[in-house]
């Protein structure tokens, strides 16, 4: 048995064909190289530029020709249709790159922005709207002015929006400069609402991505709005203000509290003066939203806002008066009683004068302020406020009931009188008595004055 054990042969080492793969650290590091090549293998040459990019650039370059769509321009319809087809193809490829989360090539971005600039940046034609009459109402003005080249402009704006959406912030900073942003801002003067709507979306998207240019874009929008207020002719239509204010409203909504001095200056120097123009009715909804956002963020600004609105109150524009009454009512909804005590007299004096307006729309809207539960609460709960504001309202209410031409206004006035007599019966009775005494004194003074004039006329007649 011992001899058998001695004859046991030691196992042979494995052959090279069955050699196990090395698991040393050096081998693993080689596997983790960026080129992903195993040791001893040849490195492949770099890939050639994609031919799709060159084809797309050629297609973009063929879209530089601008068609005016004018009758006497000598443009062929098949050429216009061919350009639109090419633009649609470019739009499809740009959207495809954005859908695949693939950044556009540098050369493609350069070509795209050149093509967009060639098609969009143009001189605006003379306004199709007639000058606005002094009363602020123009029944002969067209409801909408449409650009004839919109079939091409629409696709170009879609291409620009898709490119901005697909590109990251770094790529946009390398390709979009301030001259391009200023050119886009100038296009808000277009009278075509479809173009302004697309432009608003593009400009807002650029503002959200170009963080380094946000201050410049805000200053540019403020300068454009100020030019419309102080430099543009009073009767010239203000196109693009509503869209710019929509962008501003979204920006203001994102302001941090406390507000910076720059933002307060924008409210006082830009937004409040916009109430003075004849065209305020075309953008008042967006303007009121911006102003109300400031009051929501800092309620202490309510005094500045109310003072600015009252300073720019119209004299003969009834439509604008109705809008400003609504804006004042919205501001009163968010202020506290302490602020209302300071603003009660100027605000209520203006509303009381509007109650006795000859315009039935203005008078009714001013009377309906008393239907606001918040306004009634502020007026009745704040100490000493009713004693200061009720005399003006009593005079307007009694005057409407006696001599206003509109039966509807008289009915609403009677309802408001019943409400005031229910809320403050003794105070209303005193104010009515004081009003009657003042009227009696005025009648006596008028009788004495008339008697003096008659005596002077008699003396003058006798001297002849």
Short mmCIF file of C-alpha atoms in Angstrom, two decimals:
data_model
loop_
_atom_site.label_atom_id
_atom_site.label_comp_id
_atom_site.label_asym_id
_atom_site.label_seq_id
_atom_site.Cartn_x
_atom_site.Cartn_y
_atom_site.Cartn_z
CA UNK A 1 0.00 0.00 0.00
CA UNK A 2 2.84 2.33 0.74
CA UNK A 3 4.34 1.56 -2.70
CA UNK A 4 1.05 2.40 -4.39
CA UNK A 5 0.89 5.67 -2.56
CA UNK A 6 4.43 6.46 -3.63
CA UNK A 7 3.51 5.88 -7.27
CA UNK A 8 0.79 8.66 -7.24
CA UNK A 9 1.75 11.20 -9.91
CA UNK A 10 1.47 14.91 -9.13
CA UNK A 11 -1.14 16.78 -11.24
CA UNK A 12 0.16 18.59 -14.38
CA UNK A 13 -0.11 22.34 -14.66
CA UNK A 14 -2.88 23.52 -16.96
CA UNK A 15 -1.95 24.20 -20.58
CA UNK A 16 -1.80 27.71 -22.09
CA UNK A 17 -5.00 27.04 -24.07
CA UNK A 18 -7.01 26.74 -20.83
CA UNK A 19 -5.31 29.63 -19.09
CA UNK A 20 -7.64 31.69 -16.91
CA UNK A 21 -8.06 35.43 -17.66
CA UNK A 22 -6.04 37.70 -15.40
CA UNK A 23 -7.90 39.56 -12.73
CA UNK A 24 -5.05 41.79 -11.62
CA UNK A 25 -5.67 45.47 -10.89
CA UNK A 26 -3.64 46.50 -13.96
CA UNK A 27 -5.83 44.41 -16.24
CA UNK A 28 -9.00 45.84 -14.71
CA UNK A 29 -7.67 49.38 -15.12
CA UNK A 30 -6.99 48.67 -18.78
CA UNK A 31 -10.60 47.59 -19.22
CA UNK A 32 -11.84 50.86 -17.70
CA UNK A 33 -9.97 53.07 -20.19
CA UNK A 34 -12.15 55.67 -21.95
CA UNK A 35 -11.53 54.16 -25.36
CA UNK A 36 -12.72 50.78 -24.09
CA UNK A 37 -9.91 48.90 -25.88
CA UNK A 38 -8.22 45.80 -24.58
CA UNK A 39 -4.41 45.80 -24.31
CA UNK A 40 -2.73 45.05 -27.55
CA UNK A 41 -5.65 45.96 -29.83
CA UNK A 42 -5.45 48.73 -32.42
CA UNK A 43 -7.32 52.03 -31.87
CA UNK A 44 -10.05 52.85 -34.40
CA UNK A 45 -9.90 56.18 -36.27
CA UNK A 46 -12.32 58.93 -35.08
CA UNK A 47 -15.72 58.88 -36.74
CA UNK A 48 -16.29 61.28 -39.59
CA UNK A 49 -18.82 64.15 -39.22
CA UNK A 50 -22.40 63.07 -39.67
CA UNK A 51 -23.63 63.64 -43.20
CA UNK A 52 -27.09 64.41 -41.77
CA UNK A 53 -25.74 67.64 -40.25
CA UNK A 54 -24.33 68.81 -43.58
CA UNK A 55 -27.59 67.98 -45.32
CA UNK A 56 -29.57 69.89 -42.66
CA UNK A 57 -27.28 72.92 -42.95
CA UNK A 58 -27.76 73.01 -46.72
CA UNK A 59 -31.50 72.77 -46.26
CA UNK A 60 -31.44 75.63 -43.72
CA UNK A 61 -29.33 77.79 -46.04
CA UNK A 62 -31.91 77.38 -48.79
CA UNK A 63 -34.54 79.05 -46.57
CA UNK A 64 -32.84 82.47 -46.39
CA UNK A 65 -34.87 84.00 -49.19
CA UNK A 66 -37.71 86.09 -47.80
CA UNK A 67 -41.08 86.17 -49.54
CA UNK A 68 -43.32 89.18 -48.91
CA UNK A 69 -46.49 87.55 -50.31
CA UNK A 70 -47.30 90.87 -51.99
CA UNK A 71 -49.24 90.86 -55.24
CA UNK A 72 -46.74 92.90 -57.25
CA UNK A 73 -43.56 91.32 -55.87
CA UNK A 74 -43.16 88.86 -58.74
CA UNK A 75 -43.03 85.82 -56.45
CA UNK A 76 -44.08 82.43 -57.72
CA UNK A 77 -46.50 80.40 -55.66
CA UNK A 78 -44.59 77.16 -56.22
CA UNK A 79 -41.44 78.79 -54.84
CA UNK A 80 -43.32 79.86 -51.71
CA UNK A 81 -44.72 76.37 -51.25
CA UNK A 82 -41.26 74.83 -51.76
CA UNK A 83 -39.78 77.04 -49.08
CA UNK A 84 -42.55 76.16 -46.65
CA UNK A 85 -41.96 72.46 -47.31
CA UNK A 86 -38.25 72.90 -46.57
CA UNK A 87 -39.04 74.81 -43.39
CA UNK A 88 -41.37 72.01 -42.27
CA UNK A 89 -38.62 69.47 -42.93
CA UNK A 90 -36.14 71.52 -40.89
CA UNK A 91 -38.71 71.78 -38.08
CA UNK A 92 -39.16 68.00 -38.10
CA UNK A 93 -35.43 67.36 -37.79
CA UNK A 94 -35.02 69.93 -35.01
CA UNK A 95 -37.91 68.42 -33.07
CA UNK A 96 -36.50 64.95 -33.65
CA UNK A 97 -33.19 66.01 -32.11
CA UNK A 98 -35.02 67.47 -29.11
CA UNK A 99 -37.12 64.34 -28.69
CA UNK A 100 -34.03 62.14 -28.61
CA UNK A 101 -32.42 64.41 -25.99
CA UNK A 102 -29.60 65.04 -28.47
CA UNK A 103 -28.00 68.48 -28.62
CA UNK A 104 -27.94 70.21 -31.97
CA UNK A 105 -24.59 70.50 -33.69
CA UNK A 106 -22.74 73.79 -33.29
CA UNK A 107 -22.81 74.43 -37.02
CA UNK A 108 -26.51 73.64 -37.17
CA UNK A 109 -27.27 76.16 -34.39
CA UNK A 110 -25.28 78.86 -36.20
CA UNK A 111 -27.12 78.18 -39.45
CA UNK A 112 -30.50 78.09 -37.69
CA UNK A 113 -30.06 81.45 -35.99
CA UNK A 114 -28.85 83.06 -39.23
CA UNK A 115 -31.90 81.75 -41.05
CA UNK A 116 -34.23 82.86 -38.24
CA UNK A 117 -32.70 86.35 -38.24
CA UNK A 118 -33.05 86.65 -42.01
CA UNK A 119 -36.74 85.71 -41.91
CA UNK A 120 -37.91 87.44 -38.73
CA UNK A 121 -35.90 90.64 -38.37
CA UNK A 122 -37.58 93.05 -40.76
CA UNK A 123 -38.94 96.57 -40.93
CA UNK A 124 -42.55 96.78 -39.83
CA UNK A 125 -45.06 98.06 -42.42
CA UNK A 126 -47.09 101.23 -41.78
CA UNK A 127 -49.85 100.74 -39.25
CA UNK A 128 -53.16 99.53 -40.63
CA UNK A 129 -55.02 101.09 -37.70
CA UNK A 130 -56.32 104.66 -37.96
CA UNK A 131 -55.34 107.17 -35.24
CA UNK A 132 -57.35 106.80 -32.05
CA UNK A 133 -59.91 109.58 -31.47
CA UNK A 134 -59.77 111.57 -28.21
CA UNK A 135 -62.65 109.63 -26.63
CA UNK A 136 -60.64 106.40 -26.88
CA UNK A 137 -63.25 104.54 -28.95
CA UNK A 138 -62.76 103.74 -32.62
CA UNK A 139 -65.57 101.77 -34.23
CA UNK A 140 -63.99 101.84 -37.71
CA UNK A 141 -60.72 100.16 -36.68
CA UNK A 142 -60.17 96.61 -38.00
CA UNK A 143 -60.61 93.89 -35.44
CA UNK A 144 -57.34 92.17 -36.39
CA UNK A 145 -54.44 92.82 -38.78
CA UNK A 146 -52.80 89.64 -40.13
CA UNK A 147 -49.34 89.42 -41.70
CA UNK A 148 -49.49 88.03 -45.26
CA UNK A 149 -46.21 86.15 -44.78
CA UNK A 150 -47.52 84.24 -41.77
CA UNK A 151 -47.39 80.81 -43.53
CA UNK A 152 -43.58 81.11 -43.45
CA UNK A 153 -43.26 83.07 -40.21
CA UNK A 154 -45.29 80.49 -38.30
CA UNK A 155 -42.89 77.66 -39.15
CA UNK A 156 -39.83 79.84 -38.48
CA UNK A 157 -41.11 80.67 -34.99
CA UNK A 158 -41.79 76.98 -34.36
CA UNK A 159 -38.23 76.16 -35.44
CA UNK A 160 -36.80 78.80 -33.12
CA UNK A 161 -38.92 77.62 -30.19
CA UNK A 162 -37.94 73.98 -30.77
CA UNK A 163 -34.26 74.89 -31.01
CA UNK A 164 -34.40 76.94 -27.80
CA UNK A 165 -36.27 74.18 -25.98
CA UNK A 166 -33.85 71.45 -27.13
CA UNK A 167 -30.64 73.41 -26.44
CA UNK A 168 -29.10 73.65 -23.00
CA UNK A 169 -28.26 76.95 -21.33
CA UNK A 170 -24.55 76.78 -22.21
CA UNK A 171 -25.25 76.30 -25.92
CA UNK A 172 -27.71 79.18 -25.92
CA UNK A 173 -25.19 81.49 -24.26
CA UNK A 174 -22.72 80.69 -27.05
CA UNK A 175 -25.15 81.46 -29.86
CA UNK A 176 -27.76 83.98 -28.64
CA UNK A 177 -26.31 87.44 -28.10
CA UNK A 178 -27.88 90.72 -27.00
CA UNK A 179 -28.36 91.92 -30.56
CA UNK A 180 -30.52 88.88 -31.25
CA UNK A 181 -32.55 89.50 -28.07
CA UNK A 182 -33.04 93.16 -29.01
CA UNK A 183 -34.21 92.11 -32.47
CA UNK A 184 -36.80 89.79 -30.95
CA UNK A 185 -38.02 92.54 -28.64
CA UNK A 186 -38.54 94.90 -31.57
CA UNK A 187 -40.85 92.35 -33.19
CA UNK A 188 -43.44 92.89 -30.45
CA UNK A 189 -44.50 95.91 -32.50
CA UNK A 190 -46.08 93.56 -35.04
CA UNK A 191 -49.82 94.09 -35.49
CA UNK A 192 -50.42 90.37 -36.07
CA UNK A 193 -51.57 88.85 -32.73
CA UNK A 194 -50.48 85.38 -33.85
CA UNK A 195 -46.89 86.53 -34.25
CA UNK A 196 -46.88 88.33 -30.90
CA UNK A 197 -48.22 85.22 -29.16
CA UNK A 198 -45.45 82.99 -30.59
CA UNK A 199 -42.89 85.67 -29.84
CA UNK A 200 -44.05 85.88 -26.24
CA UNK A 201 -43.48 82.15 -25.76
CA UNK A 202 -40.01 82.25 -27.35
CA UNK A 203 -38.88 85.32 -25.40
CA UNK A 204 -40.09 83.88 -22.10
CA UNK A 205 -38.33 80.59 -22.81
CA UNK A 206 -35.09 82.46 -23.51
CA UNK A 207 -35.50 84.41 -20.26
CA UNK A 208 -35.85 81.19 -18.28
CA UNK A 209 -32.67 79.68 -19.79
CA UNK A 210 -30.36 82.69 -20.20
CA UNK A 211 -29.91 83.50 -16.51
CA UNK A 212 -26.96 85.75 -17.22
CA UNK A 213 -29.03 87.96 -19.53
CA UNK A 214 -32.12 88.31 -17.36
CA UNK A 215 -31.23 91.78 -16.07
CA UNK A 216 -30.58 92.97 -19.64
CA UNK A 217 -33.88 91.53 -20.84
CA UNK A 218 -35.79 93.20 -17.99
CA UNK A 219 -34.15 96.57 -18.76
CA UNK A 220 -34.92 96.16 -22.45
CA UNK A 221 -38.61 95.44 -21.77
CA UNK A 222 -38.82 98.40 -19.38
CA UNK A 223 -37.26 100.71 -21.99
CA UNK A 224 -39.70 99.50 -24.65
CA UNK A 225 -42.68 100.15 -22.36
CA UNK A 226 -41.38 103.60 -21.41
CA UNK A 227 -40.98 104.55 -25.07
CA UNK A 228 -44.62 103.70 -25.64
CA UNK A 229 -45.68 105.88 -22.70
CA UNK A 230 -43.52 108.97 -23.22
CA UNK A 231 -42.30 108.98 -26.85
CA UNK A 232 -44.97 107.34 -29.00
CA UNK A 233 -47.74 109.60 -30.37
CA UNK A 234 -50.82 109.58 -28.17
CA UNK A 235 -53.09 108.32 -30.94
CA UNK A 236 -50.71 105.55 -32.07
CA UNK A 237 -51.82 102.01 -31.30
CA UNK A 238 -49.65 100.25 -28.73
CA UNK A 239 -49.13 96.73 -30.09
CA UNK A 240 -47.26 94.18 -28.01
CA UNK A 241 -47.77 95.80 -24.61
CA UNK A 242 -50.14 93.09 -23.41
CA UNK A 243 -47.70 90.33 -24.36
CA UNK A 244 -44.76 92.11 -22.73
CA UNK A 245 -46.79 92.59 -19.56
CA UNK A 246 -47.67 88.89 -19.54
CA UNK A 247 -43.96 88.09 -19.51
CA UNK A 248 -43.41 90.71 -16.79
CA UNK A 249 -46.23 89.20 -14.72
CA UNK A 250 -44.59 85.80 -14.78
CA UNK A 251 -41.25 87.36 -13.85
CA UNK A 252 -42.75 89.41 -10.99
CA UNK A 253 -44.43 86.28 -9.66
CA UNK A 254 -40.96 84.79 -9.15
CA UNK A 255 -39.44 87.79 -7.35
CA UNK A 256 -38.07 87.05 -3.89
CA UNK A 257 -39.28 88.95 -0.84
CA UNK A 258 -38.23 91.54 0.27
CA UNK A 259 -38.22 93.14 -3.15
CA UNK A 260 -35.11 94.76 -4.53
CA UNK A 261 -35.06 98.50 -5.11
CA UNK A 262 -34.78 97.83 -8.84
CA UNK A 263 -38.11 96.01 -8.76
CA UNK A 264 -39.84 98.76 -6.79
CA UNK A 265 -38.53 101.30 -9.28
CA UNK A 266 -39.98 99.22 -12.12
CA UNK A 267 -43.40 99.43 -10.46
CA UNK A 268 -43.27 103.17 -9.84
CA UNK A 269 -41.57 104.31 -13.06
CA UNK A 270 -42.89 101.84 -15.65
CA UNK A 271 -46.07 100.04 -14.58
CA UNK A 272 -47.97 102.92 -12.97
CA UNK A 273 -47.38 105.40 -15.84
CA UNK A 274 -48.85 102.82 -18.23
CA UNK A 275 -52.26 103.77 -16.80
CA UNK A 276 -52.10 107.16 -18.53
CA UNK A 277 -52.28 106.11 -22.20
CA UNK A 278 -55.42 106.05 -24.34
CA UNK A 279 -54.74 102.43 -25.23
CA UNK A 280 -54.76 101.23 -21.61
CA UNK A 281 -57.93 99.21 -22.27
CA UNK A 282 -56.00 96.93 -24.66
CA UNK A 283 -53.57 95.74 -21.98
CA UNK A 284 -55.22 96.67 -18.68
CA UNK A 285 -55.90 93.08 -17.61
CA UNK A 286 -52.20 92.19 -17.80
CA UNK A 287 -51.18 95.50 -16.21
CA UNK A 288 -53.54 95.05 -13.26
CA UNK A 289 -52.16 91.54 -12.70
CA UNK A 290 -48.57 92.86 -12.54
CA UNK A 291 -49.52 95.65 -10.13
CA UNK A 292 -51.51 93.28 -7.92
CA UNK A 293 -48.54 90.90 -7.73
CA UNK A 294 -46.43 93.69 -6.24
CA UNK A 295 -49.12 94.45 -3.65
CA UNK A 296 -49.38 90.76 -2.76
CA UNK A 297 -45.63 90.50 -2.21
CA UNK A 298 -45.30 93.78 -0.29
CA UNK A 299 -48.63 95.13 1.02
CA UNK A 300 -46.87 98.35 1.99
CA UNK A 301 -46.73 99.31 -1.69
CA UNK A 302 -50.53 99.71 -1.80
CA UNK A 303 -50.25 103.41 -1.00
CA UNK A 304 -47.84 104.03 -3.89
CA UNK A 305 -50.05 102.04 -6.26
CA UNK A 306 -53.32 103.76 -5.31
CA UNK A 307 -51.72 107.22 -5.49
CA UNK A 308 -50.32 106.44 -8.94
CA UNK A 309 -53.67 105.19 -10.25
CA UNK A 310 -55.53 108.25 -8.95
CA UNK A 311 -52.90 110.54 -10.47
CA UNK A 312 -53.56 109.11 -13.94
CA UNK A 313 -57.35 109.06 -13.66
CA UNK A 314 -59.04 109.92 -16.98
CA UNK A 315 -61.40 112.83 -17.49
CA UNK A 316 -63.43 111.84 -20.55
CA UNK A 317 -62.56 108.17 -21.17
CA UNK A 318 -65.46 106.27 -19.58
CA UNK A 319 -64.19 102.83 -20.61
CA UNK A 320 -60.92 103.48 -18.84
CA UNK A 321 -62.70 104.76 -15.72
CA UNK A 322 -64.59 101.47 -15.40
CA UNK A 323 -61.34 99.51 -15.63
CA UNK A 324 -59.61 101.64 -13.00
CA UNK A 325 -62.53 101.26 -10.60
CA UNK A 326 -62.23 97.49 -10.95
CA UNK A 327 -58.48 97.68 -10.32
CA UNK A 328 -58.97 99.79 -7.17
CA UNK A 329 -61.51 97.28 -5.91
CA UNK A 330 -59.04 94.41 -6.43
CA UNK A 331 -56.37 96.29 -4.49
CA UNK A 332 -58.78 96.99 -1.63
CA UNK A 333 -59.40 93.24 -1.39
CA UNK A 334 -55.80 92.58 -0.26
CA UNK A 335 -54.92 95.54 1.97
CA UNK A 336 -55.34 95.58 5.73
CA UNK A 337 -57.55 97.99 7.76
CA UNK A 338 -54.61 100.21 8.81
CA UNK A 339 -53.70 100.90 5.21
CA UNK A 340 -57.33 101.47 4.30
CA UNK A 341 -57.61 104.18 6.96
CA UNK A 342 -54.86 106.13 5.15
CA UNK A 343 -56.29 105.56 1.68
CA UNK A 344 -60.01 105.73 2.45
CA UNK A 345 -60.57 109.43 1.78
CA UNK A 346 -58.83 109.74 -1.63
CA UNK A 347 -60.17 106.41 -2.89
CA UNK A 348 -63.76 106.91 -1.74
CA UNK A 349 -63.83 110.53 -2.90
CA UNK A 350 -62.93 109.41 -6.40
CA UNK A 351 -65.49 106.57 -6.34
CA UNK A 352 -68.17 108.96 -5.05
CA UNK A 353 -67.51 111.32 -7.96
CA UNK A 354 -67.82 108.37 -10.31
CA UNK A 355 -71.21 107.52 -8.74
CA UNK A 356 -72.59 110.83 -10.03
CA UNK A 357 -71.03 110.43 -13.48
CA UNK A 358 -73.18 111.12 -16.53
CA UNK A 359 -72.04 107.79 -17.96
CA UNK A 360 -74.37 105.06 -16.79
CA UNK A 361 -71.60 102.43 -17.03
CA UNK A 362 -69.25 104.41 -14.78
CA UNK A 363 -72.01 105.25 -12.28
CA UNK A 364 -73.24 101.65 -12.03
CA UNK A 365 -69.71 100.24 -11.64
CA UNK A 366 -68.95 102.74 -8.89
CA UNK A 367 -72.19 101.89 -7.07
CA UNK A 368 -71.43 98.17 -7.26
CA UNK A 369 -68.32 98.74 -5.15
CA UNK A 370 -70.65 98.63 -2.14
CA UNK A 371 -71.57 95.06 -3.09
CA UNK A 372 -68.03 93.99 -2.19
CA UNK A 373 -68.07 92.35 1.23
CA UNK A 374 -64.42 93.28 1.79
CA UNK A 375 -65.01 96.97 1.02
CA UNK A 376 -68.06 97.07 3.28
CA UNK A 377 -66.11 95.40 6.06
CA UNK A 378 -63.21 97.86 5.77
CA UNK A 379 -65.54 100.84 5.68
CA UNK A 380 -67.63 99.80 8.71
CA UNK A 381 -65.02 98.16 10.94
CA UNK A 382 -62.26 100.76 10.70
CA UNK A 383 -62.82 103.45 13.36
CA UNK A 384 -63.68 106.89 12.05
CA UNK A 385 -63.71 105.87 8.39
CA UNK A 386 -67.46 106.11 7.76
CA UNK A 387 -67.56 109.64 9.20
CA UNK A 388 -64.95 110.71 6.63
CA UNK A 389 -66.22 108.93 3.50
CA UNK A 390 -70.00 108.93 3.88
CA UNK A 391 -70.69 112.66 3.22
CA UNK A 392 -69.35 112.41 -0.34
CA UNK A 393 -71.39 109.28 -1.03
CA UNK A 394 -74.57 110.80 0.41
CA UNK A 395 -74.25 113.80 -1.89
CA UNK A 396 -73.78 111.57 -4.94
CA UNK A 397 -76.58 109.20 -3.97
CA UNK A 398 -79.13 111.95 -3.34
CA UNK A 399 -78.10 113.71 -6.55
CA UNK A 400 -78.60 110.54 -8.60
CA UNK A 401 -82.04 109.95 -7.14
CA UNK A 402 -83.11 113.50 -8.02
CA UNK A 403 -81.71 114.13 -11.49
CA UNK A 404 -79.80 111.22 -13.08
CA UNK A 405 -81.13 110.42 -16.56
CA UNK A 406 -80.70 106.61 -16.34
CA UNK A 407 -83.51 104.70 -14.66
CA UNK A 408 -81.18 101.73 -14.10
CA UNK A 409 -78.70 103.96 -12.28
CA UNK A 410 -81.51 105.34 -10.12
CA UNK A 411 -82.60 101.82 -9.17
CA UNK A 412 -79.08 100.77 -8.18
CA UNK A 413 -78.65 104.06 -6.30
CA UNK A 414 -81.82 103.36 -4.31
CA UNK A 415 -80.44 99.94 -3.33
CA UNK A 416 -77.16 101.49 -2.18
CA UNK A 417 -79.04 104.14 -0.19
CA UNK A 418 -81.01 101.43 1.60
CA UNK A 419 -77.76 99.61 2.40
CA UNK A 420 -76.11 102.74 3.81
CA UNK A 421 -79.16 103.62 5.89
CA UNK A 422 -79.11 100.09 7.28
CA UNK A 423 -75.37 100.13 8.07
CA UNK A 424 -75.18 103.65 9.56
CA UNK A 425 -78.68 105.10 9.96
CA UNK A 426 -77.83 107.97 12.31
CA UNK A 427 -74.75 109.01 10.36
CA UNK A 428 -76.62 108.93 7.06
CA UNK A 429 -79.40 111.08 8.53
CA UNK A 430 -76.87 113.66 9.76
CA UNK A 431 -75.08 113.71 6.40
CA UNK A 432 -78.41 114.14 4.59
CA UNK A 433 -79.36 116.99 6.91
CA UNK A 434 -76.00 118.69 6.38
CA UNK A 435 -76.41 118.27 2.62
CA UNK A 436 -79.85 119.86 2.75
CA UNK A 437 -78.48 122.76 4.82
CA UNK A 438 -75.64 123.34 2.35
CA UNK A 439 -78.06 123.26 -0.56
CA UNK A 440 -80.33 125.78 1.20
CA UNK A 441 -77.41 128.09 1.84
CA UNK A 442 -76.33 127.75 -1.77
CA UNK A 443 -79.82 128.60 -2.98
CA UNK A 444 -79.93 131.71 -0.78
CA UNK A 445 -76.49 132.78 -2.01
CA UNK A 446 -77.58 132.22 -5.62
CA UNK A 447 -80.74 134.32 -5.07
CA UNK A 448 -78.70 137.20 -3.60
CA UNK A 449 -76.25 137.00 -6.49
CA UNK A 450 -79.04 137.06 -9.08
CA UNK A 451 -80.65 140.07 -7.37
CA UNK A 452 -77.35 141.98 -7.56
CA UNK A 453 -77.02 141.19 -11.26
CA UNK A 454 -80.57 142.40 -11.94
CA UNK A 455 -79.85 145.64 -10.09
CA UNK A 456 -76.68 146.15 -12.10
CA UNK A 457 -78.60 145.53 -15.33
CA UNK A 458 -81.23 148.09 -14.32
CA UNK A 459 -78.56 150.69 -13.50
CA UNK A 460 -76.82 150.03 -16.82
CA UNK A 461 -80.11 150.33 -18.71
CA UNK A 462 -80.96 153.66 -16.95
CA UNK A 463 -77.51 155.08 -17.79
CA UNK A 464 -78.21 154.67 -21.51
#
